[in-house]
Tab-separated table of C-alpha atoms in Angstrom:
chain	number	residue	atom	x	y	z
Z	1012	ILE	CA	71.145	133.522	20.499
Z	1013	GLY	CA	70.177	132.083	23.839
Z	1014	HIS	CA	72.023	129.706	26.111
Z	1015	GLY	CA	70.666	126.198	25.807
Z	1016	LEU	CA	70.280	125.118	29.430
Z	1017	PRO	CA	68.553	128.204	30.891
Z	1018	ASP	CA	66.314	128.241	27.828
Z	1019	CYS	CA	65.276	124.636	28.501
Z	1020	ILE	CA	64.602	125.308	32.182
Z	1021	ARG	CA	62.543	128.435	31.500
Z	1022	ARG	CA	60.486	126.763	28.765
Z	1023	GLY	CA	59.773	123.713	30.913
Z	1024	MET	CA	58.784	125.820	33.911
Z	1025	GLU	CA	56.255	127.617	31.722
Z	1026	GLU	CA	54.895	124.348	30.331
Z	1027	VAL	CA	54.219	122.738	33.721
Z	1028	ASN	CA	53.516	125.984	35.648
Z	1029	TRP	CA	56.408	125.289	37.998
Z	1030	PRO	CA	55.731	128.121	40.510
Z	1031	ALA	CA	52.246	126.732	41.200
Z	1032	LEU	CA	53.641	123.223	41.632
Z	1033	ARG	CA	56.123	124.449	44.252
Z	1034	GLN	CA	53.347	126.152	46.239
Z	1035	ARG	CA	50.869	123.290	46.165
Z	1036	THR	CA	49.779	121.439	49.308
Z	1037	LYS	CA	51.791	118.238	49.661
Z	1038	ASP	CA	50.033	114.872	49.785
Z	1039	THR	CA	49.932	113.163	53.192
Z	1040	GLY	CA	48.004	109.982	52.384
Z	1041	VAL	CA	49.135	106.591	51.114
Z	1042	GLN	CA	49.517	107.863	47.525
Z	1043	ARG	CA	51.841	110.833	47.284
Z	1044	ARG	CA	52.710	112.774	44.186
Z	1045	GLY	CA	55.803	114.832	43.505
Z	1046	TRP	CA	57.495	116.810	40.759
Z	1047	GLY	CA	61.182	116.806	39.929
Z	1048	LEU	CA	63.576	118.534	37.545
Z	1049	GLY	CA	66.704	117.025	36.013
Z	1050	CYS	CA	69.214	118.879	33.813
Z	1051	GLU	CA	71.999	117.759	31.516
Z	1052	MET	CA	74.460	118.714	28.834
Z	1053	HIS	CA	76.105	116.358	26.362
Z	1054	GLY	CA	78.728	116.788	23.705
Z	1055	SER	CA	78.249	116.212	20.001
Z	1056	SER	CA	81.469	114.335	19.124
Z	1057	ALA	CA	84.074	112.880	21.445
Z	1058	TYR	CA	86.663	115.593	20.805
Z	1059	PRO	CA	89.291	116.022	22.251
Z	1060	GLY	CA	89.370	112.451	23.561
Z	1061	ILE	CA	89.010	111.178	20.023
Z	1062	LYS	CA	90.021	113.162	16.953
Z	1063	GLU	CA	87.039	112.285	14.767
Z	1064	GLN	CA	86.351	113.119	11.166
Z	1065	GLY	CA	83.288	113.012	8.963
Z	1066	ASN	CA	83.585	112.120	5.287
Z	1067	ALA	CA	81.102	112.408	2.437
Z	1068	ILE	CA	80.969	112.148	-1.334
Z	1069	VAL	CA	78.098	113.657	-3.310
Z	1070	LYS	CA	77.552	113.190	-7.009
Z	1071	MET	CA	74.936	114.613	-9.340
Z	1072	ASN	CA	73.453	112.440	-12.070
Z	1073	GLU	CA	72.758	113.646	-15.588
Z	1074	ASP	CA	69.030	113.965	-14.780
Z	1075	GLY	CA	69.637	116.316	-11.849
Z	1076	THR	CA	69.139	113.690	-9.144
Z	1077	VAL	CA	71.759	113.373	-6.425
Z	1078	VAL	CA	73.540	110.508	-4.665
Z	1079	LEU	CA	75.131	110.836	-1.235
Z	1080	LEU	CA	77.810	108.276	-0.414
Z	1081	THR	CA	78.342	108.034	3.326
Z	1082	GLY	CA	79.918	105.592	5.723
Z	1083	THR	CA	77.660	106.657	8.580
Z	1084	ALA	CA	75.714	103.819	10.157
Z	1085	GLY	CA	71.940	103.851	10.455
Z	1086	LEU	CA	70.956	102.453	13.849
Z	1087	GLY	CA	67.249	103.165	13.528
Z	1088	THR	CA	67.834	106.845	14.260
Z	1089	GLY	CA	66.822	108.226	10.871
Z	1090	ALA	CA	70.417	109.298	10.255
Z	1091	HIS	CA	70.445	108.702	6.512
Z	1092	THR	CA	67.164	110.555	6.105
Z	1093	ALA	CA	68.608	113.536	7.970
Z	1094	LEU	CA	71.750	113.511	5.832
Z	1095	ALA	CA	69.667	113.357	2.649
Z	1096	GLN	CA	67.659	116.343	3.904
Z	1097	ILE	CA	70.874	118.296	4.459
Z	1098	VAL	CA	72.144	117.541	0.951
Z	1099	ALA	CA	68.788	118.452	-0.598
Z	1100	GLU	CA	68.686	121.727	1.333
Z	1101	GLU	CA	72.233	122.691	0.427
Z	1102	ILE	CA	71.940	122.020	-3.314
Z	1103	GLY	CA	68.343	123.186	-3.605
Z	1104	VAL	CA	66.733	119.999	-4.888
Z	1105	LYS	CA	63.679	118.179	-3.614
Z	1106	PHE	CA	64.254	115.639	-0.851
Z	1107	GLU	CA	62.936	112.884	-3.130
Z	1108	SER	CA	65.751	113.639	-5.583
Z	1109	VAL	CA	68.458	112.496	-3.130
Z	1110	SER	CA	69.363	108.854	-2.631
Z	1111	VAL	CA	71.839	107.592	-0.048
Z	1112	MET	CA	74.402	104.858	-0.584
Z	1113	HIS	CA	75.785	103.452	2.660
Z	1114	GLY	CA	77.189	100.283	4.127
Z	1115	ASP	CA	79.336	99.162	1.164
Z	1116	THR	CA	82.839	99.972	2.380
Z	1117	ASP	CA	84.272	99.275	-1.079
Z	1118	VAL	CA	82.425	102.367	-2.296
Z	1119	VAL	CA	81.524	104.745	0.537
Z	1120	PRO	CA	84.114	106.856	2.355
Z	1121	TRP	CA	85.442	105.765	5.723
Z	1122	ASP	CA	83.459	106.605	8.851
Z	1123	ILE	CA	84.607	106.357	12.444
Z	1124	GLY	CA	81.300	104.925	13.730
Z	1125	ALA	CA	77.955	105.867	15.242
Z	1126	PHE	CA	78.703	107.132	18.755
Z	1127	ALA	CA	79.064	110.341	20.743
Z	1128	SER	CA	75.771	111.771	19.416
Z	1129	HIS	CA	77.725	112.947	16.392
Z	1130	THR	CA	76.195	111.449	13.237
Z	1131	THR	CA	74.070	114.432	12.205
Z	1132	TYR	CA	76.644	116.875	13.553
Z	1133	LEU	CA	79.716	115.232	12.012
Z	1134	GLY	CA	78.471	113.222	9.023
Z	1135	GLY	CA	75.850	115.862	8.298
Z	1136	LYS	CA	78.384	118.676	8.156
Z	1137	ALA	CA	80.601	116.642	5.824
Z	1138	ALA	CA	77.568	115.980	3.610
Z	1139	GLN	CA	76.712	119.687	3.614
Z	1140	LEU	CA	80.262	120.646	2.604
Z	1141	ALA	CA	80.332	118.051	-0.201
Z	1142	ALA	CA	76.922	119.234	-1.398
Z	1143	ALA	CA	78.173	122.828	-1.395
Z	1144	GLU	CA	80.934	121.765	-3.795
Z	1145	ILE	CA	78.308	120.253	-6.109
Z	1146	LYS	CA	76.334	123.473	-5.932
Z	1147	ARG	CA	79.407	125.498	-6.881
Z	1148	GLN	CA	80.022	123.347	-9.960
Z	1149	LEU	CA	76.334	123.427	-10.858
Z	1150	PHE	CA	76.133	127.207	-10.655
Z	1151	ASP	CA	79.278	127.597	-12.762
Z	1152	ARG	CA	77.591	125.605	-15.537
Z	1153	ALA	CA	74.180	127.214	-15.148
Z	1154	ALA	CA	75.626	130.742	-15.190
Z	1155	GLY	CA	76.516	130.421	-18.847
Z	1156	LEU	CA	73.089	129.073	-19.732
Z	1157	LEU	CA	71.343	131.894	-17.873
Z	1158	GLU	CA	73.748	134.631	-19.016
Z	1159	ALA	CA	74.496	135.549	-15.426
Z	1160	GLN	CA	77.270	135.377	-12.882
Z	1161	ALA	CA	77.430	132.312	-10.612
Z	1162	ASP	CA	77.149	134.489	-7.509
Z	1163	GLN	CA	73.822	135.834	-8.793
Z	1164	LEU	CA	72.200	132.402	-8.701
Z	1165	GLU	CA	70.107	130.619	-6.090
Z	1166	SER	CA	68.347	127.271	-6.182
Z	1167	ARG	CA	65.328	125.749	-4.543
Z	1168	GLU	CA	62.990	122.850	-5.261
Z	1169	GLY	CA	65.081	121.755	-8.256
Z	1170	VAL	CA	65.097	125.122	-10.046
Z	1171	ILE	CA	67.952	127.640	-10.414
Z	1172	HIS	CA	66.915	131.301	-10.383
Z	1173	VAL	CA	68.755	134.516	-11.187
Z	1174	ARG	CA	68.190	136.805	-8.233
Z	1175	GLY	CA	66.276	139.936	-9.137
Z	1176	SER	CA	65.043	138.618	-12.486
Z	1177	ASP	CA	62.560	136.124	-13.908
Z	1178	ARG	CA	65.246	133.991	-15.594
Z	1179	SER	CA	65.439	130.417	-14.362
Z	1180	ILE	CA	66.332	126.911	-15.446
Z	1181	SER	CA	65.637	123.553	-13.872
Z	1182	ILE	CA	68.611	121.722	-12.428
Z	1183	ARG	CA	67.742	118.795	-14.703
Z	1184	ASP	CA	67.984	121.001	-17.793
Z	1185	ALA	CA	71.195	122.566	-16.552
Z	1186	VAL	CA	73.046	119.269	-16.263
Z	1187	MET	CA	71.514	117.192	-19.066
Z	1188	PRO	CA	73.348	116.840	-22.404
Z	1189	ARG	CA	72.751	119.434	-25.104
Z	1190	LYS	CA	73.567	119.559	-28.780
Z	1191	GLY	CA	77.324	119.323	-28.887
Z	1192	ILE	CA	77.621	119.509	-25.085
Z	1193	PRO	CA	77.827	116.312	-22.999
Z	1194	ALA	CA	76.017	115.838	-19.692
Z	1195	ALA	CA	77.685	117.402	-16.695
Z	1196	GLN	CA	79.606	115.182	-14.309
Z	1197	PHE	CA	79.633	116.774	-10.876
Z	1198	VAL	CA	81.317	115.117	-7.894
Z	1199	GLY	CA	82.022	116.750	-4.552
Z	1200	SER	CA	83.776	115.352	-1.513
Z	1201	ALA	CA	84.512	116.697	1.919
Z	1202	THR	CA	86.202	115.820	5.174
Z	1203	TYR	CA	85.130	117.567	8.354
Z	1204	HIS	CA	87.122	117.677	11.599
Z	1205	PRO	CA	84.879	118.887	14.436
Z	1206	THR	CA	85.777	120.367	17.768
Z	1207	LYS	CA	83.096	120.316	20.453
Z	1208	SER	CA	79.442	121.233	20.593
Z	1209	TYR	CA	77.000	120.847	23.493
Z	1210	SER	CA	73.300	120.092	23.561
Z	1211	PHE	CA	71.196	120.751	26.651
Z	1212	ALA	CA	68.017	119.438	28.251
Z	1213	ALA	CA	65.759	119.870	31.255
Z	1214	HIS	CA	63.297	117.108	32.134
Z	1215	PHE	CA	60.262	117.763	34.303
Z	1216	VAL	CA	58.701	114.627	35.806
Z	1217	GLU	CA	55.652	113.850	37.930
Z	1218	VAL	CA	55.675	110.641	39.969
Z	1219	ASN	CA	53.366	108.849	42.359
Z	1220	VAL	CA	54.809	106.987	45.325
Z	1221	ASP	CA	52.729	104.335	47.106
Z	1222	THR	CA	53.890	104.528	50.722
Z	1223	GLU	CA	52.456	101.089	51.535
Z	1224	THR	CA	54.172	99.177	48.698
Z	1225	GLY	CA	57.079	101.486	47.868
Z	1226	GLN	CA	56.026	101.445	44.226
Z	1227	ILE	CA	57.104	104.466	42.171
Z	1228	THR	CA	55.031	105.274	39.086
Z	1229	VAL	CA	56.069	107.899	36.555
Z	1230	LEU	CA	52.886	109.803	35.658
Z	1231	GLN	CA	54.165	112.219	33.023
Z	1232	VAL	CA	57.378	113.580	31.542
Z	1233	VAL	CA	57.964	116.961	29.925
Z	1234	PRO	CA	61.413	116.871	28.284
Z	1235	VAL	CA	62.764	120.128	26.865
Z	1236	HIS	CA	65.816	119.754	24.611
Z	1237	GLU	CA	67.880	122.462	22.953
Z	1238	ILE	CA	69.654	120.977	19.905
Z	1239	GLY	CA	70.525	123.993	17.759
Z	1240	LYS	CA	68.526	123.079	14.676
Z	1241	VAL	CA	66.038	120.268	14.150
Z	1242	ILE	CA	66.849	118.498	10.878
Z	1243	HIS	CA	64.509	115.492	11.194
Z	1244	PRO	CA	61.794	116.370	13.765
Z	1245	ILE	CA	60.201	112.916	14.047
Z	1246	ALA	CA	63.544	111.178	14.493
Z	1247	ALA	CA	64.731	113.754	17.034
Z	1248	ALA	CA	61.567	113.332	19.109
Z	1249	GLY	CA	61.898	109.553	18.797
Z	1250	GLN	CA	65.449	109.698	20.144
Z	1251	ILE	CA	64.262	111.728	23.120
Z	1252	GLU	CA	61.325	109.436	23.899
Z	1253	GLY	CA	63.405	106.282	23.462
Z	1254	GLY	CA	66.083	107.639	25.776
Z	1255	ILE	CA	63.429	108.424	28.376
Z	1256	GLN	CA	62.176	104.842	28.176
Z	1257	GLN	CA	65.699	103.554	28.760
Z	1258	GLY	CA	66.203	106.062	31.557
Z	1259	ILE	CA	63.004	105.094	33.365
Z	1260	GLY	CA	64.199	101.504	33.110
Z	1261	HIS	CA	67.584	102.045	34.683
Z	1262	THR	CA	66.163	104.397	37.322
Z	1263	LEU	CA	63.358	102.150	38.574
Z	1264	TYR	CA	63.618	98.571	37.285
Z	1265	GLU	CA	66.856	97.401	35.733
Z	1266	ASP	CA	69.144	95.699	38.231
Z	1267	TYR	CA	71.856	93.470	36.817
Z	1268	GLN	CA	72.634	90.761	39.362
Z	1269	ILE	CA	76.012	89.008	39.400
Z	1270	ASP	CA	77.299	86.162	41.552
Z	1271	LEU	CA	80.339	87.880	43.039
Z	1272	GLN	CA	82.061	84.536	43.666
Z	1273	THR	CA	81.823	83.196	40.124
Z	1274	GLY	CA	81.093	86.316	38.079
Z	1275	ARG	CA	78.067	84.553	36.627
Z	1276	SER	CA	75.001	86.529	35.607
Z	1277	LEU	CA	71.938	85.648	37.667
Z	1278	ASN	CA	69.249	87.422	35.662
Z	1279	ALA	CA	70.339	87.410	32.031
Z	1280	ASN	CA	66.806	87.249	30.642
Z	1281	PHE	CA	63.859	89.566	30.145
Z	1282	VAL	CA	61.789	87.803	32.815
Z	1283	ASP	CA	64.141	88.623	35.688
Z	1284	TYR	CA	65.755	91.718	34.184
Z	1285	LYS	CA	62.884	94.178	34.025
Z	1286	MET	CA	62.556	96.949	31.459
Z	1287	PRO	CA	59.592	99.241	30.867
Z	1288	LEU	CA	57.384	98.182	27.966
Z	1289	SER	CA	55.026	100.365	25.957
Z	1290	MET	CA	52.185	99.899	28.447
Z	1291	ASP	CA	54.469	101.054	31.272
Z	1292	MET	CA	55.313	104.355	29.606
Z	1293	PRO	CA	53.801	107.642	30.803
Z	1294	PRO	CA	52.592	110.454	28.551
Z	1295	ILE	CA	55.565	112.424	27.183
Z	1296	ARG	CA	55.236	116.026	25.960
Z	1297	THR	CA	58.420	116.527	23.972
Z	1298	ILE	CA	59.583	120.094	23.383
Z	1299	ILE	CA	62.570	120.858	21.142
Z	1300	LEU	CA	64.247	124.267	21.104
Z	1301	GLU	CA	66.594	125.837	18.542
Z	1302	THR	CA	67.811	128.776	20.610
Z	1303	ALA	CA	71.580	128.101	20.609
Z	1304	PRO	CA	72.661	126.826	17.189
Z	1305	ASP	CA	76.260	125.732	16.838
Z	1306	PRO	CA	78.239	126.954	13.795
Z	1307	GLY	CA	80.102	123.645	13.741
Z	1308	GLY	CA	76.980	121.666	12.863
Z	1309	PRO	CA	74.940	121.596	9.658
Z	1310	TYR	CA	72.664	124.658	9.792
Z	1311	GLY	CA	73.504	124.906	13.494
Z	1312	ALA	CA	72.355	121.354	14.377
Z	1313	LYS	CA	73.762	119.527	17.403
Z	1314	GLY	CA	73.400	115.958	18.643
Z	1315	VAL	CA	70.485	114.484	20.581
Z	1316	GLY	CA	71.132	110.719	20.695
Z	1317	GLU	CA	72.478	110.287	24.222
Z	1318	ASP	CA	71.100	113.394	25.905
Z	1319	PRO	CA	67.682	112.147	27.099
Z	1320	ILE	CA	68.956	109.243	29.182
Z	1321	VAL	CA	71.092	111.633	31.251
Z	1322	ALA	CA	68.387	113.919	32.637
Z	1323	ILE	CA	65.464	111.579	33.309
Z	1324	GLY	CA	66.991	109.698	36.265
Z	1325	PRO	CA	67.794	112.774	38.384
Z	1326	ALA	CA	64.356	114.181	37.550
Z	1327	ILE	CA	62.673	111.029	38.871
Z	1328	ALA	CA	64.838	110.974	42.000
Z	1329	ASN	CA	64.025	114.630	42.682
Z	1330	ALA	CA	60.317	113.967	42.152
Z	1331	VAL	CA	60.463	111.103	44.662
Z	1332	TYR	CA	62.107	113.457	47.161
Z	1333	ASP	CA	59.362	115.998	46.529
Z	1334	ALA	CA	56.723	113.324	47.146
Z	1335	ILE	CA	58.045	111.625	50.298
Z	1336	GLY	CA	60.994	113.715	51.520
Z	1337	VAL	CA	63.549	110.942	51.011
Z	1338	ARG	CA	66.647	111.447	48.865
Z	1339	PHE	CA	67.996	108.575	46.729
Z	1340	ARG	CA	71.350	108.797	45.003
Z	1341	HIS	CA	71.522	105.422	43.288
Z	1342	TYR	CA	69.764	103.378	40.596
Z	1343	PRO	CA	67.552	101.467	40.562
Z	1344	ILE	CA	65.318	102.874	43.292
Z	1345	LYS	CA	63.581	99.680	44.454
Z	1346	PRO	CA	60.240	99.538	46.288
Z	1347	GLU	CA	61.826	97.820	49.296
Z	1348	GLN	CA	64.391	100.637	49.527
Z	1349	VAL	CA	61.582	103.198	49.485
Z	1350	LEU	CA	59.829	101.407	52.348
Z	1351	GLN	CA	63.066	101.075	54.320
Z	1352	ALA	CA	63.819	104.765	53.866
Z	1353	LEU	CA	60.300	105.738	54.951
Z	1354	ARG	CA	60.654	103.597	58.090
Z	1355	GLU	CA	63.995	105.214	58.917
Z	1356	LYS	CA	62.537	108.671	58.348
Z	1357	SER	CA	59.585	107.843	60.628
Z	1358	ASN	CA	61.892	106.517	63.362
Z	1359	GLN	CA	64.050	109.663	63.146
Z	1360	THR	CA	60.953	111.848	63.416
Z	1361	GLN	CA	59.682	109.907	66.431
Z	1362	GLY	CA	63.092	110.041	68.059
Z	1363	ALA	CA	63.266	113.793	67.586
Z	1364	ASN	CA	59.847	114.170	69.220
Z	1365	VAL	CA	60.716	112.128	72.304
């Protein structure tokens, strides 16, 4: 098992050929390009500040299909899809055989909320544990039908097999009613109390700085994230790319203006408060690593929700420094501040030469 952060840095350096970038001839004209690296780590769960818990109930229907009852909130992150995948994997049924019931607090178990990059880590582990209880009950019933011991069984794609033999039975047949035997009623529940798990990332960014206008343009981003185990690849990549969009916004454009006398907002609209739109976004080459799985997460998975917004800003600021030799330690980095800094740098250079 590797260590997440060094793994991210090494992989990103290979992707962008970092040694060659450091040895290149620097631009001296009006348009100057630079490369920067930003690193981060972020916890999955808010422990120990908050003692969280994940809860899940899983039940198996008499046709072998499965229902997950979860209080986790879906915020467009694909959370319920990921939890259904975990349940399907644990029991050994097809993904299409799992449905998710959520949102109805009269029915689903209590959930603490969607924050701290913990939904897959916390709710997913609870779902895995509840699904494991279903699997135990299922194997106990199937063992008698297959004339085997429960610990000799394995399941995949909706079929239970006896290891080392050709005996098998579908999960549907194992739970459905038989002559004189009613349908099985399997219910599993679990509560999971996590400790702390950390995801890591390194973002490599190329920018262009216009020394006449002060305009900074992000040309490309190569984010490398280590999240233990990828459960839902499309959703994980979407989280990373969405966080980068937010991060570019707060690093270069977003500047909330307040009247300090009255406390009134002066730019509470999307005309005056600028955010990057789709046409403003650079190419993003997302790389996800699984080199440091965490035993506290389902199949080693860790969180990824908040990570990407942490690393992109420092990467941009470092790329600007690489391009024009000026260090910024605040957001947003405005064009007029770039021009002012370049003037001050020029005056210092001239003063040193006098």
